[in-house]
CSV table of C-alpha atoms and ligand atoms in Angstrom, one decimal:
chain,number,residue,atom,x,y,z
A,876,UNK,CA,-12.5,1.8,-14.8
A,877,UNK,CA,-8.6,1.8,-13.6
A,878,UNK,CA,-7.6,-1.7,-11.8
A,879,UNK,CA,-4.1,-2.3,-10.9
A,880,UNK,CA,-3.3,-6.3,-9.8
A,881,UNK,CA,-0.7,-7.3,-7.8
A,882,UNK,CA,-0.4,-10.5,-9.3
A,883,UNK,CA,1.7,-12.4,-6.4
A,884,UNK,CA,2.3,-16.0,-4.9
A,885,UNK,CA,4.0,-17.1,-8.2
A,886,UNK,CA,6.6,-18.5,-6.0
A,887,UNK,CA,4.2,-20.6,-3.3
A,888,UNK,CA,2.1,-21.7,-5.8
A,889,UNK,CA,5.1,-23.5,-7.6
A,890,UNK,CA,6.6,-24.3,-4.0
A,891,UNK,CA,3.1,-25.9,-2.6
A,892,UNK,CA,3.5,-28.2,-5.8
A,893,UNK,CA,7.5,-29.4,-5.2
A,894,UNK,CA,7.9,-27.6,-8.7
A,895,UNK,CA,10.9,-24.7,-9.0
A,896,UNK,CA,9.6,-21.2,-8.2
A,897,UNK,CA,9.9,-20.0,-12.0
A,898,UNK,CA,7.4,-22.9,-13.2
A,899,UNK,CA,5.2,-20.4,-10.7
A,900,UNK,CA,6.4,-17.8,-12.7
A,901,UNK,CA,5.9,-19.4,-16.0
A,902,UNK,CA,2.4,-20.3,-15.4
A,903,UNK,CA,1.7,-16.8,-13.8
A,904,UNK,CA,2.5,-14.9,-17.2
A,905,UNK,CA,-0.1,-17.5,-19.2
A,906,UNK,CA,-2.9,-16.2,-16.5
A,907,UNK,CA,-2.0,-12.7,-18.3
A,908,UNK,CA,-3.3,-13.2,-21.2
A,909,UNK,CA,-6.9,-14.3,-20.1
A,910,UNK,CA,-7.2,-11.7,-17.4
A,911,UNK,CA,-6.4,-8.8,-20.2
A,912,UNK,CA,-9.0,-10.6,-22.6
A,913,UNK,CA,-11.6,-10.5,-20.0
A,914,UNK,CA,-11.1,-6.9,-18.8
A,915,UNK,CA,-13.0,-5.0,-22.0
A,916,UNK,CA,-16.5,-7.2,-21.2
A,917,UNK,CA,-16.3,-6.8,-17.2
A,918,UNK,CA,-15.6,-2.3,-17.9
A,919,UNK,CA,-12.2,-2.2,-17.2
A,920,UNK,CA,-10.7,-0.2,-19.8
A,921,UNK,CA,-7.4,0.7,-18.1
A,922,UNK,CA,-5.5,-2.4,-16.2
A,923,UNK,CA,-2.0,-2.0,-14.4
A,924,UNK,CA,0.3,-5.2,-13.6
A,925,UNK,CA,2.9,-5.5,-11.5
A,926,UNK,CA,5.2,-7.6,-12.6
A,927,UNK,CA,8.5,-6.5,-11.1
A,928,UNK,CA,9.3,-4.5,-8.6
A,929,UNK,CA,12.3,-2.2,-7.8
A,930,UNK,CA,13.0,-4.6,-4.9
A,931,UNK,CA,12.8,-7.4,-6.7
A,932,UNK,CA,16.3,-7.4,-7.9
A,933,UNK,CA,16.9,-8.5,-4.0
A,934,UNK,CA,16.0,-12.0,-5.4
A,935,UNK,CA,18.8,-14.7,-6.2
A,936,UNK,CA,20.5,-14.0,-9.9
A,937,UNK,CA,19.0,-17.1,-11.7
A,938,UNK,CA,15.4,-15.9,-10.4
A,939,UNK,CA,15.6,-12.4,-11.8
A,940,UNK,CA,17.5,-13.7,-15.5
A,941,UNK,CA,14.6,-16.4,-15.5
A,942,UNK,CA,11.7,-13.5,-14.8
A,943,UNK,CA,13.8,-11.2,-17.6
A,944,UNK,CA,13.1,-14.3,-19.9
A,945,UNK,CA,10.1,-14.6,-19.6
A,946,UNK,CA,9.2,-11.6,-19.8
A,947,UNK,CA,11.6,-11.4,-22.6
A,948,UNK,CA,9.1,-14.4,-24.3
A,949,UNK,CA,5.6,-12.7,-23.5
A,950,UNK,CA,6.9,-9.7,-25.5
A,951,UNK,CA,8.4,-11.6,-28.4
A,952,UNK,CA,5.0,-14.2,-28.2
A,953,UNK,CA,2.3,-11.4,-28.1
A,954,UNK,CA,3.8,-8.3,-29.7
A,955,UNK,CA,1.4,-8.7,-32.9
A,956,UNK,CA,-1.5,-10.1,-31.1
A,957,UNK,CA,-1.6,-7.0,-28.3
A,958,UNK,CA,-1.8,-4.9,-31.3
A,959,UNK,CA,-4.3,-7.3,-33.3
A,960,UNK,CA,-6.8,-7.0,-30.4
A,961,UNK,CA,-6.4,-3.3,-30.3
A,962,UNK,CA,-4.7,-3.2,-26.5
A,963,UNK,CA,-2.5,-0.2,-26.1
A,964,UNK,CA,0.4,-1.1,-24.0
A,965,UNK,CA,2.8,1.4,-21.7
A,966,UNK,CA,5.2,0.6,-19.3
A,967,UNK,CA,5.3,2.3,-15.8
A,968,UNK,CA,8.8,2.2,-13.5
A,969,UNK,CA,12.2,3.1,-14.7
A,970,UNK,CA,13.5,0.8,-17.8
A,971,UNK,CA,17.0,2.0,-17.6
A,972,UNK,CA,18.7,-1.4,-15.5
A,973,UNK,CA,16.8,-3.7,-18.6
A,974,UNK,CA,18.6,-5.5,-21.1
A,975,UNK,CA,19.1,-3.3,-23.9
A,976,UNK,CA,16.4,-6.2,-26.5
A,977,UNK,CA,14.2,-5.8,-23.7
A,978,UNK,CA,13.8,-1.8,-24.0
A,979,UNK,CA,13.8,-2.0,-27.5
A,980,UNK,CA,10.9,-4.0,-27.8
A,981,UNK,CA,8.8,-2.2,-25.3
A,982,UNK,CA,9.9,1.0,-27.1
A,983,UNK,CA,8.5,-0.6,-30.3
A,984,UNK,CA,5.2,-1.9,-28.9
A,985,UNK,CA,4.4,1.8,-26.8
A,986,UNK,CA,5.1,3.3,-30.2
A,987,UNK,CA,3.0,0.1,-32.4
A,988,UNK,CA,0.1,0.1,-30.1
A,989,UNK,CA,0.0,3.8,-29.0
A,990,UNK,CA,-3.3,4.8,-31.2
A,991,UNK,CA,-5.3,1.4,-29.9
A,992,UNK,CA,-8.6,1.5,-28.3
A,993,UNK,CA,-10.0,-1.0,-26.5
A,994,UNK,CA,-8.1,-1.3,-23.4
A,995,UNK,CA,-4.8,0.0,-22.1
A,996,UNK,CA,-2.9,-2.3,-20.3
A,997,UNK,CA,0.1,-0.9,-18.5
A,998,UNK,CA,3.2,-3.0,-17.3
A,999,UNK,CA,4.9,-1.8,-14.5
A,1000,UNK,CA,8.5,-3.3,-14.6
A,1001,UNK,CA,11.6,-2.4,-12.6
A,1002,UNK,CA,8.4,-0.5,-10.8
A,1003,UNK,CA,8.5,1.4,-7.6
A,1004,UNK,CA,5.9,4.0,-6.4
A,1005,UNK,CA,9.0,5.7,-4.5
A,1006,UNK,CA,11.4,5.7,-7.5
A,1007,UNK,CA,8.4,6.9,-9.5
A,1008,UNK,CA,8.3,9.9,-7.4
A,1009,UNK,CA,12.1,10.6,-6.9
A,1010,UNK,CA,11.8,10.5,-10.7
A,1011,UNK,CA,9.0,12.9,-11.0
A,1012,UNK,CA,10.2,14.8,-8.1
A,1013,UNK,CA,13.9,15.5,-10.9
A,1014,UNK,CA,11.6,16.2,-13.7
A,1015,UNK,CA,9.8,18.5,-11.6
A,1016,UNK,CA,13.2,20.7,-10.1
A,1017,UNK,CA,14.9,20.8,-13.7
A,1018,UNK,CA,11.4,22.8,-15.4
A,1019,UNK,CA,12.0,25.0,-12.2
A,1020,UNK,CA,15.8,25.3,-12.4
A,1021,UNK,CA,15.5,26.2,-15.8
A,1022,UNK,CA,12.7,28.9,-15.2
A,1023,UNK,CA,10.2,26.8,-17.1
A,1024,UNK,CA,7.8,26.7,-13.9
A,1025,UNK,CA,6.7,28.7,-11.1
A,1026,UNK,CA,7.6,26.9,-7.5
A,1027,UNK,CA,3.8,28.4,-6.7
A,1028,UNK,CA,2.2,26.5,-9.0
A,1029,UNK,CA,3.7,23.5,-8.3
A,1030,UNK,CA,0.4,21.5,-7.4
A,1031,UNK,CA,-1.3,18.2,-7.3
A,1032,UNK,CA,-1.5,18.0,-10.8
A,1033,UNK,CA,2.2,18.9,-11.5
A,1034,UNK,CA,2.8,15.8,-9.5
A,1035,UNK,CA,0.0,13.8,-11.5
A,1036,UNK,CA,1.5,14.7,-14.9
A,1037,UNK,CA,5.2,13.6,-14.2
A,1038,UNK,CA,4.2,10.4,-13.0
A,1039,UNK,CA,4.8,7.0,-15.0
A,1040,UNK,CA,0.7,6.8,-15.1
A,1041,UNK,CA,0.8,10.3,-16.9
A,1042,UNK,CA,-2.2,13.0,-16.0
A,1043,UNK,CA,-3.6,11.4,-13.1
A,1044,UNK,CA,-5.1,8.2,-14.3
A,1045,UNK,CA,-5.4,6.6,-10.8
A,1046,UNK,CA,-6.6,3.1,-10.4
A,1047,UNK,CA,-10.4,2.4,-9.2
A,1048,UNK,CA,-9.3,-0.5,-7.3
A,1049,UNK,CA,-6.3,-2.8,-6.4
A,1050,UNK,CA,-6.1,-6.3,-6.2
A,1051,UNK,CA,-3.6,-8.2,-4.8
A,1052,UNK,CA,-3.2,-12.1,-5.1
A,1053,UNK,CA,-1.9,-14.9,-2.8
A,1054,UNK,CA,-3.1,-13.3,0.6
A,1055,UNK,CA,-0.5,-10.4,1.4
A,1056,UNK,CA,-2.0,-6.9,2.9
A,1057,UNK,CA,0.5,-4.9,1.5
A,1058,UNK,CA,0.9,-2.9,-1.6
A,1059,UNK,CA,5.0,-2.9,-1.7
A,1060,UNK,CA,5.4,0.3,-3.3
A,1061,UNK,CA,2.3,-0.3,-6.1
A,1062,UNK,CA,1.3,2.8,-7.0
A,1063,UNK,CA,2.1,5.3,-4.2
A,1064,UNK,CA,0.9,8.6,-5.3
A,1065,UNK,CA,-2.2,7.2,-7.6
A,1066,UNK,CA,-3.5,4.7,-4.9
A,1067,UNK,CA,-4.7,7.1,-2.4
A,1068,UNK,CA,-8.2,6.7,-3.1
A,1069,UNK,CA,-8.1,3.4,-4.7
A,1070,UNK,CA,-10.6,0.8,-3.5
A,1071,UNK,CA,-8.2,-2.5,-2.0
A,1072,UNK,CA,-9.3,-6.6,-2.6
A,1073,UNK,CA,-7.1,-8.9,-1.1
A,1074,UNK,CA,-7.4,-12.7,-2.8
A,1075,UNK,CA,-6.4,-15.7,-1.0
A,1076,UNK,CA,-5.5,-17.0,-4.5
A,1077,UNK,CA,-2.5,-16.7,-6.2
A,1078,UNK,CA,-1.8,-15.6,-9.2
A,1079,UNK,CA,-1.4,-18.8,-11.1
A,1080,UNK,CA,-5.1,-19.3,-9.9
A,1081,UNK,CA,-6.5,-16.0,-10.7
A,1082,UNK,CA,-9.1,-17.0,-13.5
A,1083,UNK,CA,-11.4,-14.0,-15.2
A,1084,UNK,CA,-14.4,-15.9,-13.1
A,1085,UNK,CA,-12.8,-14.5,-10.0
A,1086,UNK,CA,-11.4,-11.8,-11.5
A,1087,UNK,CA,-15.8,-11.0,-12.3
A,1088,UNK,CA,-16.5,-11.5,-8.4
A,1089,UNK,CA,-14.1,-8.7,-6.8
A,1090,UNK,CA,-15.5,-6.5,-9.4
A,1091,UNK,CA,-19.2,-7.0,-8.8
A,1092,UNK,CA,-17.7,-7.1,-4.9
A,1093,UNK,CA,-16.0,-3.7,-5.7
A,1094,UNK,CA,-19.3,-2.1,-7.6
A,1095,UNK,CA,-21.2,-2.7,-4.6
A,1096,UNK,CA,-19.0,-0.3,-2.3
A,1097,UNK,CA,-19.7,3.3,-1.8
A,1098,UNK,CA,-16.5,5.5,-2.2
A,1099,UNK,CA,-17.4,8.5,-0.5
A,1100,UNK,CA,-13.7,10.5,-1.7
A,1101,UNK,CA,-14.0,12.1,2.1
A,1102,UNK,CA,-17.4,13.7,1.5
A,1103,UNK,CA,-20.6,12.3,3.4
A,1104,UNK,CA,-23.1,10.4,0.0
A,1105,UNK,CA,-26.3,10.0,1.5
A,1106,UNK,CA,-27.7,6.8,1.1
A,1107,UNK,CA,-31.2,6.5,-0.8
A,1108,UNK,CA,-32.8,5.7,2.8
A,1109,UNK,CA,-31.6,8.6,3.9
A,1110,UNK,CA,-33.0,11.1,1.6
A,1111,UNK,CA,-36.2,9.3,1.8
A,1112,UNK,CA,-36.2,10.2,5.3
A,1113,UNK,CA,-36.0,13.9,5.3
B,557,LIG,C1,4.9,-12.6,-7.7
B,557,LIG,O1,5.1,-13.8,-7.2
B,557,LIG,C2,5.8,-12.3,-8.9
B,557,LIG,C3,6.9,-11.4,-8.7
B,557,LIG,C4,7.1,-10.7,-7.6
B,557,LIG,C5,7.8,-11.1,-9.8
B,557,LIG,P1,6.2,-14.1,-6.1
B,557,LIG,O2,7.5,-14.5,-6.7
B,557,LIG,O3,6.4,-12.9,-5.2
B,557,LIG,O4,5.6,-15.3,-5.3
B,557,LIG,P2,5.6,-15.6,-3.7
B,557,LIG,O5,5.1,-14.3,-3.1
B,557,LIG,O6,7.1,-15.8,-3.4
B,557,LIG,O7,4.8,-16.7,-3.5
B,558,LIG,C1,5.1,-7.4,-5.2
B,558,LIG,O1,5.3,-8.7,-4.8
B,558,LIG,C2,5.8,-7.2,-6.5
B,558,LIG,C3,5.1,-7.8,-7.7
B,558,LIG,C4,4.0,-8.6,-7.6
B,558,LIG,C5,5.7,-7.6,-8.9
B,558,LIG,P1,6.5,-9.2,-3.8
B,558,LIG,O2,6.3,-10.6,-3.6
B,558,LIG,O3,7.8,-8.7,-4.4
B,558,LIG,O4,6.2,-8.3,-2.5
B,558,LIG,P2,6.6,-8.6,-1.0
B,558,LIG,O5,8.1,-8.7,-1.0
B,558,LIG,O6,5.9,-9.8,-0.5
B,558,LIG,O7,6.2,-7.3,-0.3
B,559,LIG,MG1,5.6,-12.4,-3.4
């Protein structure tokens, strides 16, 4: 199973408290580490984080350096561990506006971690469903500019393949932290049939006990993918 978290409310958390948003921040990334330990027991074997968005950069400077450092420290602090617990780690959005350390090391760790097994764990940074598709959408016109691809077979799955997420590995369900009903450009293309859970905690809250409820909450949902499932009643009816 594919979740993808929008892990927000960093910022209100640490406001609520009197304390400067990027103490929100700081104890959002230590909630990271639990939530990715937790995944293998509750069947997630695929889990997506947002942790910046291509509209971030919007923010004041000494917000975005201070979320580059941390994020900066989790890769420095847990490059061997990731690797040690056999957690395969890719990065979704488009790393080119990153500090030059920062691409290095994620280059390293895709590369380190690329044959693990237990649980993939994508990082979406400098993220944006749109920007993922313009993106795609180049990749796309240069294989047909260069005769390498029919404009008639252009399908579904073209799309799918060029996409950060790679061949179509769509997330189950999304859950978003701290309240919002929005998914500010999360996953465009790969959520059209995701299952949505909204939290009323933030992130900084978001412990693997809750993190256990929305996915016993999410098993107990029928997803139906536009056809009509009868339901067990039903059939025993006919
Ligand atoms: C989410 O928390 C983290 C990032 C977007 C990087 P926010 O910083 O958005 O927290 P709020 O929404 O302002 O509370
Ligand atoms: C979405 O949260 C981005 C991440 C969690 C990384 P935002 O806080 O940036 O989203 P908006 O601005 O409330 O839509
Ligand atoms: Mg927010």
């Amino acid at each position: 199973m594919h979740v993808g978290i929008i892990m927000d409310g960093n910022g209100r958390w640490a406001t609520k408290r009197g304390l400067p948003r990027l103490m929100g921040h700081k104890r959002g990334a230590n909630r990271v580490k639990d939530i990715v330990k937790a995944s293998p027991d509750l069947g997630v074997d695929t889990l997506t984080l947002y942790a910046f968005s291509t509209e971030n950069w919007k923010r004041a400077a000494h917000e975005v350096e201070g979320l580059m450092k941390l994020f900066r420290g989790y890769l420095q602090n847990h490059f061997v561990e990731l690797n040690e617990k056999n957690v395969r780690v890719r990065f979704l959005g488009d790393p080119s506006p990153l500090a030059a350390d920062i691409r290095k090391q994620m280059e390293l760790l895709t590369d380190l971690t690329k044959d693990n097994t237990l649980i993939t764990l994508n990082i979406a940074i400098n993220y944006g469903g749109r920007d993922e598709l313009v993106r795609a959408t180049r990749k796309i016109a240069t294989l047909v500019k260069d005769g390498a691809l029919d404009v008639a077979d252009i399908n579904e799955d073209t799309i799918s393949a060029h996409l950060d997420t790679l061949q179509g590995d769509d997330p189950d369900l999304i859950i978003r932290t701290a309240g919002e009903l929005r998914l500010s450009n999360f996953m465009t293309w790969q959520s059209a049939y995701s299952e949505l859970a909204f939290v009323e905690k933030s992130w900084p809250e978001f412990t693997p006990k809750l993190f256990a409820e929305v996915l016993a909450d999410y098993r107990s949902r029928t997803r139906q993918f536009g056809a009509v499932i009868p339901k067990t009643a039903d059939i025993s009816d006919t």
